[in-house]
Each structure stands twice: as structure tokens, then as C-alpha cells.
Amino acid sequence: MQLLIEAGNTYVKVAQLFDNGDFELLGRYPSRKLEMVLEPLLDKGINRIVFASVGPVEVDNSIQRIAQLANIPVMQVKTLRKDFGVKNAYAEYQYLGVDRWLTLVAIHQEFKVPTVIIDIGTALTFDVLSEDGKHLGGWIAPGYQLMMKSVLENTTKVFSDHEHGDELIFADNTADGLKNGCRAALVGLIEYGLGQAREKLKAEPEVILCGGGVRHLPVSWAKAYRRRSDLVLEGLALYAKCR
């Protein structure tokens, strides 16, 4: 059995990969509790740790140290120029986030059709993938919470209160105006990006929505697209099984 770890800036996801190729998500934990989470797992017949990280180097070092102390081999997956049939669009390929890379790899293995992947978290990432696995580039933009925070911290008379509703409509008050304005910015970026993607791909792409920030999109609008989770872990599982 192998242990898969997806390390972000503040949280880590941990999953176990069984010998039959299936994996099970064990949970999402604060990075600072990583050692406490991993310690009991290492006594359960783990024969390798496979991880990818977009978080601080301290988290990477912790994983390496924990594995070394437990005498368990460890593999850190990093972005490549080409692998699993996917070709990275970046000239300096190593600067494409490994989370985006693993998502591209996972999606191409499953679909092999023109695809747009929209991942919304702290940031929104928008990536375009051709049928033959060529990454055609993408965008990075602030996510909903980051847009909200930027406005609230840099103005004096704009404020927010409760969570937004589902409808995306013009507001008659400041709080809803801010929330729906930020939501509309996400939708507008996605709509414009899809138009650009259709031109580049010369086809109607499969659209994949992922990440916790998808909840800020209007449900009636987002239901037209496929929703997925744990794509980074799926990509990690591919590396764990094949490398």
C-alpha cells in the first residue's frame, strides 16, 4: 500500500493507494498537523509515500523527514515537460504548478478529448488541453475569497455580511453588490475563456469544474458542466502506480 499526499499552502490531503489501483481519501488536514496525522498511518504497511506540493518548503521537508525516520521510500512528483501523453505548454515547464500538471495528466488519461479544466480555490486556474494531450496554456486569477478580501481590506465603506445566495442578480445593497460582483467576475472570466478555448481547439470542449470555490458559481449555470474532485490525487495515483 502507498500513501498519497497532496500538500497545499495551508492544508494537505492524504489518501491511501491499494495494490489493486484504487485509492481512498483519508482526509484533509491543516499542514501544521501533518506529522500527527502521518505517524499512526506509517505502521499500517505503507511501502512508499508519493507526494506533490505547492506549499512551503517546510512541508516538503517534513514529509521527507518523516519518511526517512520510518525508513519508507518517498517520491516527490514534480512538473515535467512531457509525461503520460501530456505536453506542457510552458517553455519553462517547471513553473507550471504541479497541482495543475497532475490535474492535466489525470484528465487526459480519462477523457482524451478537448478539455477545459477550471479549478477554483484561493486562485482560479483555467487550463486548456487538446485531444492529443497538448496543453495550450491557461490563466491564473484571484478566487472569490481573494477578490472579496482585496476589496474589503482596501476600502473603508464597502462591507460584506452573510454568505451569498444562489441567484446572480443585480444587488440593491452594498454587501450583496460586492458578493455578486465577485461571483460575476468568476463567471465572466470562465465564459470569455471558453470562447477563446473553442477558437483554439476548433471544437466544443469538455468542461471540468473542480475546487471548493465552485460553490460560489450559480448552481443553475454550473450544472451544464462536469464537476470533479480529487484530480490531483488521481494524478498522483497514476505516478504511484506507473513510476
Coordinates of N, CA and C in Angstrom, one line a residue:
M1 N 0.8 -1.2 0.0 CA 0.0 0.0 0.0 C 0.9 1.3 0.0
Q2 N 0.5 2.3 -0.8 CA 1.2 3.5 -0.8 C 0.4 4.6 -0.3
L3 N 1.1 5.6 0.2 CA 0.4 6.8 0.8 C 0.6 8.0 -0.2
L4 N -0.5 8.6 -0.5 CA -0.5 9.8 -1.4 C -0.8 11.0 -0.6
I5 N 0.0 12.1 -0.8 CA -0.1 13.3 -0.1 C -0.1 14.5 -1.1
E6 N -1.2 15.3 -1.1 CA -1.3 16.5 -1.8 C -1.1 17.6 -0.9
A7 N 0.0 18.3 -0.9 CA 0.3 19.4 0.0 C 0.1 20.8 -0.6
G8 N -0.8 21.5 0.1 CA -1.1 22.9 -0.4 C -0.5 23.9 0.6
N9 N -0.9 25.1 0.5 CA -0.3 26.2 1.3 C -0.7 26.1 2.8
T10 N -1.9 25.7 3.1 CA -2.3 25.6 4.4 C -2.9 24.2 4.8
Y11 N -3.3 23.4 3.8 CA -3.9 22.1 4.1 C -3.2 21.0 3.3
V12 N -3.3 19.8 3.7 CA -2.8 18.6 3.0 C -4.0 17.7 2.9
K13 N -4.0 17.0 1.7 CA -4.9 15.9 1.5 C -4.1 14.6 1.6
V14 N -4.6 13.6 2.3 CA -3.9 12.3 2.4 C -4.9 11.2 1.9
A15 N -4.3 10.3 1.1 CA -5.1 9.1 0.6 C -4.2 7.9 0.7
Q16 N -4.8 6.7 0.7 CA -4.1 5.5 0.6 C -4.4 4.8 -0.7
L17 N -3.3 4.4 -1.4 CA -3.5 3.7 -2.7 C -3.3 2.2 -2.5
F18 N -4.3 1.4 -2.8 CA -4.2 0.0 -2.6 C -3.6 -0.7 -3.7
D19 N -3.2 -1.9 -3.5 CA -2.5 -2.7 -4.5 C -3.3 -2.9 -5.8
N20 N -4.6 -2.9 -5.6 CA -5.5 -3.1 -6.8 C -5.7 -1.8 -7.7
G21 N -5.0 -0.7 -7.2 CA -5.1 0.5 -8.0 C -6.1 1.5 -7.5
D22 N -7.0 1.1 -6.6 CA -8.0 2.0 -6.0 C -7.3 2.9 -5.0
F23 N -7.9 4.1 -4.8 CA -7.4 4.9 -3.7 C -8.5 5.4 -2.9
E24 N -8.3 5.7 -1.6 CA -9.3 6.1 -0.6 C -8.8 7.4 0.0
L25 N -9.6 8.5 0.0 CA -9.2 9.7 0.6 C -9.4 9.5 2.1
L26 N -8.3 9.8 2.9 CA -8.4 9.6 4.3 C -8.8 10.9 5.0
G27 N -8.5 12.1 4.4 CA -8.9 13.3 5.0 C -8.1 14.5 4.5
R28 N -8.6 15.7 4.9 CA -7.9 17.0 4.6 C -7.6 17.6 5.9
Y29 N -6.3 17.9 6.1 CA -5.8 18.3 7.4 C -5.0 19.6 7.3
P30 N -4.9 20.4 8.4 CA -4.0 21.6 8.4 C -2.6 21.1 8.3
S31 N -1.8 21.8 7.5 CA -0.4 21.4 7.3 C 0.4 21.2 8.6
R32 N 0.1 22.0 9.6 CA 0.8 22.0 10.8 C 0.6 20.7 11.6
K33 N -0.5 20.0 11.2 CA -0.8 18.7 11.9 C -0.3 17.5 11.1
L34 N 0.5 17.7 10.1 CA 0.9 16.6 9.2 C 1.5 15.5 9.9
E35 N 2.5 15.8 10.8 CA 3.2 14.8 11.5 C 2.3 13.9 12.4
M36 N 1.4 14.6 13.0 CA 0.5 13.9 13.9 C -0.5 13.0 13.1
V37 N -0.8 13.4 11.9 CA -1.7 12.6 11.0 C -1.0 11.4 10.4
L38 N 0.3 11.6 10.0 CA 1.0 10.5 9.4 C 1.5 9.4 10.3
E39 N 1.9 9.8 11.5 CA 2.5 8.9 12.4 C 1.8 7.6 12.6
P40 N 0.4 7.6 12.9 CA -0.3 6.3 13.0 C -0.4 5.5 11.7
L41 N -0.4 6.2 10.6 CA -0.6 5.6 9.3 C 0.7 4.8 8.9
L42 N 1.8 5.2 9.3 CA 3.1 4.6 8.9 C 3.2 3.1 9.4
D43 N 2.4 2.8 10.4 CA 2.5 1.4 11.0 C 1.5 0.5 10.3
K44 N 0.9 0.9 9.2 CA -0.1 0.1 8.6 C 0.3 -0.5 7.2
G45 N 1.6 -0.8 7.1 CA 2.1 -1.5 5.9 C 2.3 -0.6 4.7
I46 N 2.7 0.7 5.0 CA 2.9 1.6 3.9 C 4.3 1.3 3.3
N47 N 4.4 1.0 2.0 CA 5.7 0.7 1.4 C 6.3 1.9 0.6
R48 N 5.5 3.0 0.4 CA 6.1 4.2 -0.2 C 5.1 5.3 0.0
I49 N 5.7 6.5 0.1 CA 5.0 7.8 0.2 C 5.2 8.5 -1.1
V50 N 4.1 8.9 -1.8 CA 4.2 9.7 -3.1 C 3.5 11.0 -2.8
F51 N 4.2 12.1 -3.0 CA 3.6 13.4 -2.7 C 3.9 14.4 -3.8
A52 N 3.1 15.5 -3.8 CA 3.3 16.6 -4.6 C 2.9 17.8 -3.8
S53 N 3.7 18.9 -4.0 CA 3.5 20.1 -3.1 C 3.5 21.4 -3.8
V54 N 2.6 22.3 -3.5 CA 2.6 23.7 -3.9 C 2.7 24.5 -2.7
G55 N 3.0 23.9 -1.5 CA 3.1 24.6 -0.3 C 4.5 25.0 0.1
P56 N 4.7 25.5 1.3 CA 6.0 26.0 1.7 C 7.0 24.8 1.8
V57 N 8.2 25.1 1.6 CA 9.3 24.1 1.6 C 9.3 23.3 2.9
E58 N 8.9 24.0 4.0 CA 8.9 23.3 5.3 C 8.0 22.1 5.3
V59 N 6.9 22.1 4.6 CA 6.0 21.0 4.5 C 6.7 19.8 3.7
D60 N 7.3 20.2 2.6 CA 8.1 19.2 1.8 C 9.2 18.5 2.7
N61 N 9.9 19.3 3.5 CA 11.0 18.8 4.3 C 10.4 17.9 5.4
S62 N 9.2 18.2 5.9 CA 8.6 17.4 7.0 C 8.3 16.0 6.4
I63 N 7.7 16.0 5.2 CA 7.3 14.7 4.6 C 8.6 13.9 4.4
Q64 N 9.6 14.5 3.9 CA 10.9 13.8 3.7 C 11.5 13.2 5.0
R65 N 11.4 14.1 6.0 CA 12.0 13.7 7.3 C 11.2 12.5 7.9
I66 N 9.9 12.6 7.9 CA 9.0 11.6 8.4 C 9.2 10.2 7.7
A67 N 9.4 10.3 6.4 CA 9.6 9.1 5.7 C 11.0 8.5 6.0
Q68 N 11.9 9.3 6.1 CA 13.3 8.8 6.4 C 13.3 8.2 7.8
L69 N 12.7 8.8 8.8 CA 12.7 8.2 10.1 C 12.0 6.9 10.2
A70 N 11.0 6.7 9.3 CA 10.2 5.5 9.3 C 10.8 4.5 8.3
N71 N 11.9 4.9 7.7 CA 12.6 4.0 6.7 C 11.7 3.6 5.6
I72 N 10.9 4.6 5.1 CA 9.9 4.3 4.0 C 10.4 5.2 2.8
P73 N 10.5 4.5 1.6 CA 10.9 5.3 0.4 C 9.9 6.4 0.1
V74 N 10.3 7.5 -0.5 CA 9.5 8.6 -0.8 C 9.8 9.1 -2.2
M75 N 8.7 9.5 -2.9 CA 8.9 10.1 -4.2 C 8.1 11.4 -4.3
Q76 N 8.8 12.5 -4.6 CA 8.1 13.7 -4.8 C 7.9 13.9 -6.3
V77 N 6.7 14.1 -6.7 CA 6.3 14.3 -8.1 C 6.4 15.8 -8.4
K78 N 7.1 16.0 -9.5 CA 7.3 17.4 -10.0 C 6.8 17.6 -11.4
T79 N 6.5 18.8 -11.8 CA 6.1 19.1 -13.2 C 7.1 18.7 -14.2
L80 N 6.7 18.1 -15.3 CA 7.7 17.7 -16.4 C 7.3 18.4 -17.7
R81 N 8.2 18.3 -18.6 CA 7.9 18.9 -19.9 C 6.8 18.0 -20.7
K82 N 6.9 16.7 -20.5 CA 6.0 15.8 -21.1 C 6.0 14.5 -20.4
D83 N 4.8 14.0 -20.2 CA 4.6 12.7 -19.5 C 3.2 12.2 -19.6
F84 N 2.9 10.9 -19.6 CA 1.6 10.4 -19.7 C 0.8 10.9 -20.9
G85 N 1.5 11.2 -22.0 CA 0.8 11.8 -23.2 C 0.5 13.2 -23.1
V86 N 0.8 13.9 -22.0 CA 0.5 15.3 -21.9 C 1.8 16.2 -22.1
K87 N 1.7 17.2 -23.0 CA 2.8 18.1 -23.3 C 2.6 19.4 -22.7
N88 N 3.5 19.8 -21.8 CA 3.4 21.1 -21.1 C 3.5 22.3 -22.0
A89 N 2.7 23.3 -21.9 CA 2.7 24.5 -22.8 C 3.8 25.4 -22.4
Y90 N 4.3 25.4 -21.1 CA 5.2 26.4 -20.6 C 6.6 26.1 -21.2
A91 N 7.3 27.1 -21.7 CA 8.7 27.0 -22.2 C 9.5 26.6 -21.0
E92 N 9.3 27.3 -19.8 CA 10.0 26.9 -18.6 C 9.0 26.0 -17.8
Y93 N 9.0 24.8 -18.2 CA 7.9 23.8 -17.8 C 7.8 23.7 -16.3
Q94 N 8.9 23.8 -15.6 CA 8.9 23.6 -14.2 C 8.1 24.6 -13.4
Y95 N 7.8 25.7 -14.0 CA 7.0 26.8 -13.4 C 5.5 26.6 -13.4
L96 N 5.0 25.6 -14.2 CA 3.6 25.2 -14.1 C 3.4 24.5 -12.8
G97 N 2.4 25.0 -12.0 CA 2.2 24.3 -10.7 C 2.0 22.8 -10.8
V98 N 2.6 22.1 -9.9 CA 2.4 20.6 -10.0 C 1.0 20.2 -9.8
D99 N 0.2 21.0 -9.1 CA -1.2 20.6 -9.0 C -1.9 20.7 -10.3
R100 N -1.6 21.8 -11.1 CA -2.2 21.9 -12.4 C -1.7 20.8 -13.3
W101 N -0.4 20.4 -13.2 CA 0.2 19.4 -14.0 C -0.5 18.0 -13.8
L102 N -0.7 17.7 -12.5 CA -1.3 16.4 -12.2 C -2.8 16.3 -12.6
T103 N -3.4 17.5 -12.5 CA -4.8 17.5 -13.0 C -4.9 17.3 -14.5
L104 N -4.0 17.9 -15.2 CA -3.9 17.7 -16.7 C -3.7 16.2 -17.0
V105 N -2.8 15.6 -16.3 CA -2.4 14.2 -16.5 C -3.6 13.3 -16.2
A106 N -4.3 13.6 -15.1 CA -5.4 12.7 -14.7 C -6.6 12.9 -15.7
I107 N -6.9 14.1 -16.2 CA -8.0 14.3 -17.1 C -7.7 13.7 -18.5
H108 N -6.4 13.8 -18.9 CA -6.1 13.3 -20.3 C -6.2 11.7 -20.2
Q109 N -5.8 11.1 -19.2 CA -5.8 9.6 -19.1 C -7.3 9.2 -19.1
E110 N -8.2 10.0 -18.6 CA -9.6 9.6 -18.6 C -10.4 9.9 -19.8
F111 N -10.2 11.1 -20.4 CA -11.1 11.6 -21.4 C -10.5 11.5 -22.8
K112 N -9.3 12.0 -23.0 CA -8.6 12.1 -24.3 C -9.5 12.8 -25.3
V113 N -10.1 13.9 -24.9 CA -10.9 14.8 -25.8 C -10.5 16.2 -25.4
P114 N -10.9 17.2 -26.3 CA -10.6 18.6 -26.0 C -11.2 19.0 -24.6
T115 N -10.5 19.5 -23.7 CA -11.0 19.8 -22.4 C -10.5 21.1 -21.8
V116 N -11.4 21.7 -21.1 CA -11.1 22.9 -20.3 C -11.2 22.5 -18.8
I117 N -10.2 22.8 -18.0 CA -10.3 22.5 -16.6 C -10.2 23.8 -15.8
I118 N -11.2 24.0 -15.0 CA -11.3 25.2 -14.2 C -11.3 24.8 -12.7
D119 N -10.3 25.2 -12.0 CA -10.1 24.9 -10.6 C -10.2 26.1 -9.8
I120 N -11.1 26.2 -8.9 CA -11.3 27.4 -8.1 C -11.1 27.2 -6.6
G121 N -10.0 27.8 -6.2 CA -9.7 27.8 -4.8 C -9.3 29.2 -4.3
T122 N -8.2 29.3 -3.6 CA -7.7 30.7 -3.3 C -7.5 31.5 -4.6
A123 N -7.0 30.8 -5.7 CA -6.9 31.3 -7.0 C -7.8 30.5 -7.9
L124 N -8.1 31.1 -9.0 CA -8.8 30.3 -10.1 C -7.8 30.0 -11.2
T125 N -7.7 28.7 -11.6 CA -6.8 28.4 -12.7 C -7.7 27.8 -13.8
F126 N -7.3 28.2 -15.0 CA -8.1 27.9 -16.2 C -7.1 27.3 -17.2
D127 N -7.2 26.0 -17.5 CA -6.3 25.3 -18.4 C -7.0 24.6 -19.6
V128 N -6.4 24.7 -20.8 CA -6.9 24.2 -22.0 C -6.1 23.0 -22.5
L129 N -6.7 21.9 -22.8 CA -6.0 20.7 -23.1 C -6.6 20.1 -24.4
S130 N -5.8 19.8 -25.4 CA -6.3 19.3 -26.7 C -6.5 17.8 -26.6
E131 N -7.1 17.3 -27.6 CA -7.4 15.9 -27.7 C -6.2 15.0 -27.6
D132 N -5.1 15.5 -28.2 CA -3.9 14.7 -28.3 C -2.9 15.0 -27.1
G133 N -3.5 15.7 -26.1 CA -2.7 15.9 -24.8 C -1.8 17.1 -24.8
K134 N -2.0 18.0 -25.8 CA -1.2 19.2 -25.8 C -1.8 20.3 -24.9
H135 N -1.1 20.7 -23.9 CA -1.5 21.8 -23.0 C -1.4 23.1 -23.8
L136 N -2.5 23.8 -24.0 CA -2.5 25.0 -24.8 C -2.3 26.3 -23.9
G137 N -2.0 26.1 -22.7 CA -1.8 27.3 -21.8 C -3.1 27.5 -20.9
G138 N -3.0 28.6 -20.2 CA -4.2 28.9 -19.4 C -4.0 30.2 -18.6
W139 N -4.8 30.4 -17.6 CA -4.8 31.7 -16.8 C -4.8 31.4 -15.4
I140 N -4.4 32.4 -14.6 CA -4.5 32.3 -13.1 C -5.1 33.7 -12.7
A141 N -6.1 33.6 -11.9 CA -6.8 34.8 -11.4 C -7.2 34.6 -10.0
P142 N -7.5 35.7 -9.3 CA -8.0 35.6 -7.9 C -9.3 34.8 -7.8
G143 N -9.4 34.0 -6.8 CA -10.7 33.3 -6.5 C -11.6 34.2 -5.8
Y144 N -12.8 33.7 -5.4 CA -13.8 34.5 -4.8 C -13.4 35.2 -3.5
Q145 N -12.9 34.4 -2.6 CA -12.5 34.9 -1.3 C -11.4 35.9 -1.4
L146 N -10.4 35.7 -2.3 CA -9.3 36.7 -2.5 C -9.8 38.0 -3.1
M147 N -10.7 37.9 -4.0 CA -11.3 39.2 -4.5 C -12.1 39.9 -3.4
M148 N -12.9 39.2 -2.6 CA -13.6 39.8 -1.5 C -12.6 40.5 -0.6
K149 N -11.6 39.7 -0.2 CA -10.6 40.2 0.8 C -9.9 41.5 0.3
S150 N -9.6 41.5 -1.0 CA -8.9 42.6 -1.6 C -9.7 43.9 -1.5
V151 N -11.0 43.8 -1.8 CA -11.9 45.0 -1.8 C -12.1 45.4 -0.4
L152 N -12.4 44.5 0.5 CA -12.7 44.8 1.9 C -11.5 45.4 2.6
E153 N -10.3 45.0 2.3 CA -9.1 45.5 3.0 C -8.6 46.8 2.4
N154 N -9.1 47.2 1.2 CA -8.6 48.4 0.6 C -9.6 49.5 0.4
T155 N -10.8 49.3 1.1 CA -11.8 50.3 1.0 C -12.3 50.5 2.4
T156 N -13.0 51.6 2.7 CA -13.5 51.9 4.0 C -15.0 51.8 4.2
K157 N -15.7 52.0 3.1 CA -17.2 52.0 3.2 C -17.9 50.8 2.4
V158 N -17.1 49.8 2.0 CA -17.6 48.6 1.4 C -17.5 47.5 2.4
F159 N -18.6 46.8 2.6 CA -18.6 45.7 3.6 C -19.4 44.5 3.1
S160 N -19.2 43.4 3.8 CA -20.0 42.2 3.5 C -20.5 41.6 4.8
D161 N -21.5 40.7 4.6 CA -22.1 40.2 5.8 C -22.2 38.6 5.7
H162 N -23.4 38.1 5.4 CA -23.6 36.7 5.4 C -23.2 36.1 4.0
E163 N -23.3 34.8 3.9 CA -23.0 34.1 2.7 C -23.9 34.5 1.6
H164 N -23.5 34.5 0.3 CA -24.3 34.9 -0.8 C -25.4 33.8 -1.1
G165 N -26.4 34.2 -1.8 CA -27.5 33.3 -2.2 C -27.1 32.6 -3.5
D166 N -28.0 31.9 -4.1 CA -27.7 31.2 -5.4 C -27.8 32.1 -6.6
E167 N -28.8 32.9 -6.6 CA -29.0 33.7 -7.8 C -27.9 34.8 -8.0
L168 N -27.6 35.0 -9.2 CA -26.6 36.0 -9.5 C -27.3 37.2 -10.2
I169 N -27.7 38.1 -9.4 CA -28.5 39.2 -9.9 C -27.9 40.6 -9.5
F170 N -28.4 41.7 -10.1 CA -28.0 43.0 -9.6 C -28.5 43.2 -8.2
A171 N -27.6 43.8 -7.4 CA -27.9 44.0 -6.0 C -28.5 45.4 -5.7
D172 N -29.3 45.5 -4.6 CA -29.8 46.8 -4.2 C -29.2 47.2 -2.8
N173 N -28.0 46.6 -2.5 CA -27.3 46.9 -1.3 C -25.8 46.6 -1.4
T174 N -25.0 47.2 -0.6 CA -23.5 47.1 -0.8 C -23.0 45.7 -0.6
A175 N -23.4 45.0 0.5 CA -22.9 43.7 0.8 C -23.2 42.7 -0.4
D176 N -24.4 42.7 -0.9 CA -24.7 41.8 -2.0 C -24.1 42.3 -3.3
G177 N -23.9 43.6 -3.4 CA -23.2 44.1 -4.6 C -21.8 43.6 -4.7
L178 N -21.1 43.5 -3.6 CA -19.7 43.0 -3.6 C -19.7 41.5 -3.9
K179 N -20.5 40.8 -3.1 CA -20.5 39.3 -3.3 C -20.9 38.9 -4.7
N180 N -22.0 39.5 -5.3 CA -22.4 39.1 -6.6 C -21.4 39.7 -7.7
G181 N -20.8 40.8 -7.4 CA -19.8 41.3 -8.3 C -18.6 40.4 -8.4
C182 N -18.2 39.9 -7.3 CA -17.0 38.9 -7.3 C -17.4 37.6 -8.0
R183 N -18.6 37.2 -7.8 CA -19.1 35.9 -8.4 C -19.2 36.1 -9.9
A184 N -19.8 37.3 -10.3 CA -19.9 37.6 -11.7 C -18.5 37.7 -12.4
A185 N -17.5 38.2 -11.7 CA -16.2 38.2 -12.3 C -15.7 36.8 -12.6
L186 N -16.0 35.8 -11.7 CA -15.6 34.4 -12.0 C -16.3 33.9 -13.2
V187 N -17.6 34.1 -13.3 CA -18.4 33.6 -14.4 C -18.0 34.3 -15.7
G188 N -17.7 35.6 -15.6 CA -17.3 36.3 -16.8 C -16.0 35.8 -17.4
L189 N -15.0 35.6 -16.5 CA -13.7 35.0 -16.9 C -13.9 33.7 -17.5
I190 N -14.7 32.8 -16.9 CA -14.9 31.5 -17.4 C -15.6 31.5 -18.8
E191 N -16.6 32.3 -18.9 CA -17.3 32.4 -20.2 C -16.4 32.9 -21.3
Y192 N -15.6 34.0 -21.0 CA -14.7 34.5 -22.0 C -13.6 33.5 -22.4
G193 N -13.1 32.8 -21.4 CA -12.1 31.8 -21.6 C -12.6 30.6 -22.4
L194 N -13.8 30.2 -22.2 CA -14.4 29.2 -23.0 C -14.5 29.6 -24.5
G195 N -14.9 30.8 -24.7 CA -14.9 31.3 -26.1 C -13.5 31.2 -26.8
Q196 N -12.5 31.6 -26.0 CA -11.1 31.6 -26.5 C -10.7 30.1 -26.8
A197 N -11.1 29.2 -25.8 CA -10.7 27.8 -26.0 C -11.4 27.2 -27.2
R198 N -12.7 27.5 -27.4 CA -13.3 27.0 -28.6 C -12.6 27.3 -29.9
E199 N -12.1 28.6 -30.0 CA -11.4 29.0 -31.1 C -10.1 28.3 -31.3
K200 N -9.4 28.1 -30.2 CA -8.1 27.3 -30.3 C -8.3 25.9 -30.6
L201 N -9.3 25.3 -30.0 CA -9.5 23.8 -30.1 C -10.2 23.4 -31.4
K202 N -10.9 24.4 -32.0 CA -11.8 24.1 -33.1 C -12.8 23.1 -32.8
A203 N -13.3 23.1 -31.5 CA -14.2 22.1 -31.1 C -14.9 22.6 -29.8
E204 N -16.0 21.9 -29.5 CA -16.6 22.2 -28.2 C -16.0 21.3 -27.1
P205 N -15.3 22.0 -26.1 CA -14.6 21.2 -25.1 C -15.4 20.6 -24.0
E206 N -15.0 19.5 -23.5 CA -15.5 19.0 -22.2 C -15.0 20.0 -21.1
V207 N -15.9 20.5 -20.3 CA -15.6 21.5 -19.3 C -15.7 20.8 -17.9
I208 N -14.5 20.9 -17.2 CA -14.4 20.3 -15.8 C -14.3 21.4 -14.8
L209 N -15.2 21.4 -13.8 CA -15.1 22.3 -12.7 C -14.6 21.6 -11.5
C210 N -13.7 22.1 -10.8 CA -13.2 21.5 -9.5 C -12.7 22.5 -8.5
G211 N -12.5 22.1 -7.3 CA -12.1 23.0 -6.3 C -13.3 23.5 -5.4
G212 N -13.0 23.9 -4.2 CA -14.0 24.3 -3.2 C -14.7 25.5 -3.6
G213 N -14.1 26.4 -4.5 CA -14.7 27.6 -4.9 C -15.8 27.5 -5.9
V214 N -16.0 26.3 -6.4 CA -17.1 26.1 -7.4 C -18.4 26.4 -6.7
R215 N -18.5 26.3 -5.4 CA -19.8 26.6 -4.7 C -20.2 28.1 -4.9
H216 N -19.3 29.0 -5.3 CA -19.6 30.4 -5.5 C -20.2 30.7 -6.9
L217 N -20.2 29.7 -7.7 CA -20.8 29.8 -9.0 C -22.3 29.6 -8.9
P218 N -23.1 30.2 -9.7 CA -24.6 30.0 -9.7 C -24.8 28.5 -10.1
V219 N -25.6 27.8 -9.3 CA -25.9 26.4 -9.5 C -26.5 26.1 -10.8
S220 N -27.5 27.0 -11.2 CA -28.2 26.8 -12.5 C -27.3 26.9 -13.7
W221 N -26.2 27.8 -13.5 CA -25.2 28.0 -14.6 C -24.2 26.8 -14.6
A222 N -23.7 26.5 -13.4 CA -22.6 25.5 -13.3 C -23.1 24.0 -13.7
K223 N -24.4 23.8 -13.6 CA -24.9 22.4 -13.8 C -24.7 21.9 -15.2
A224 N -24.4 22.8 -16.1 CA -24.1 22.5 -17.5 C -22.8 21.8 -17.7
Y225 N -21.9 21.9 -16.6 CA -20.6 21.4 -16.8 C -20.3 20.2 -15.8
R226 N -19.3 19.4 -16.0 CA -19.0 18.3 -15.2 C -18.2 18.7 -14.0
R227 N -18.6 18.2 -12.8 CA -17.9 18.6 -11.5 C -17.1 17.4 -11.1
R228 N -15.8 17.7 -10.7 CA -14.9 16.6 -10.2 C -14.2 17.1 -9.0
S229 N -13.7 16.1 -8.2 CA -12.9 16.5 -7.1 C -11.7 15.5 -7.0
D230 N -10.7 15.8 -6.3 CA -9.5 14.9 -6.1 C -8.7 14.6 -7.3
L231 N -8.7 15.5 -8.3 CA -8.0 15.2 -9.5 C -6.5 15.2 -9.3
V232 N -6.0 16.0 -8.4 CA -4.6 16.0 -8.1 C -4.2 14.6 -7.5
L233 N -5.0 14.1 -6.6 CA -4.7 12.8 -6.1 C -4.8 11.7 -7.2
E234 N -5.8 11.9 -8.1 CA -5.8 10.9 -9.2 C -4.5 10.9 -10.0
G235 N -4.0 12.1 -10.3 CA -2.7 12.2 -11.0 C -1.6 11.6 -10.2
L236 N -1.6 11.8 -8.9 CA -0.6 11.2 -8.0 C -0.7 9.7 -8.1
A237 N -1.9 9.2 -8.1 CA -2.1 7.7 -8.1 C -1.5 7.2 -9.4
L238 N -1.6 7.9 -10.5 CA -1.0 7.4 -11.7 C 0.5 7.3 -11.6
Y239 N 1.1 8.3 -11.0 CA 2.6 8.3 -10.8 C 2.9 7.1 -9.9
A240 N 2.2 7.0 -8.8 CA 2.5 5.9 -7.9 C 2.4 4.5 -8.5
K241 N 1.4 4.3 -9.4 CA 1.3 3.0 -10.0 C 2.3 2.8 -11.1
C242 N 2.7 3.8 -11.8 CA 3.5 3.6 -13.0 C 4.9 4.1 -12.9
R243 N 5.3 4.7 -11.8 CA 6.7 5.2 -11.7 C 7.4 4.6 -10.5

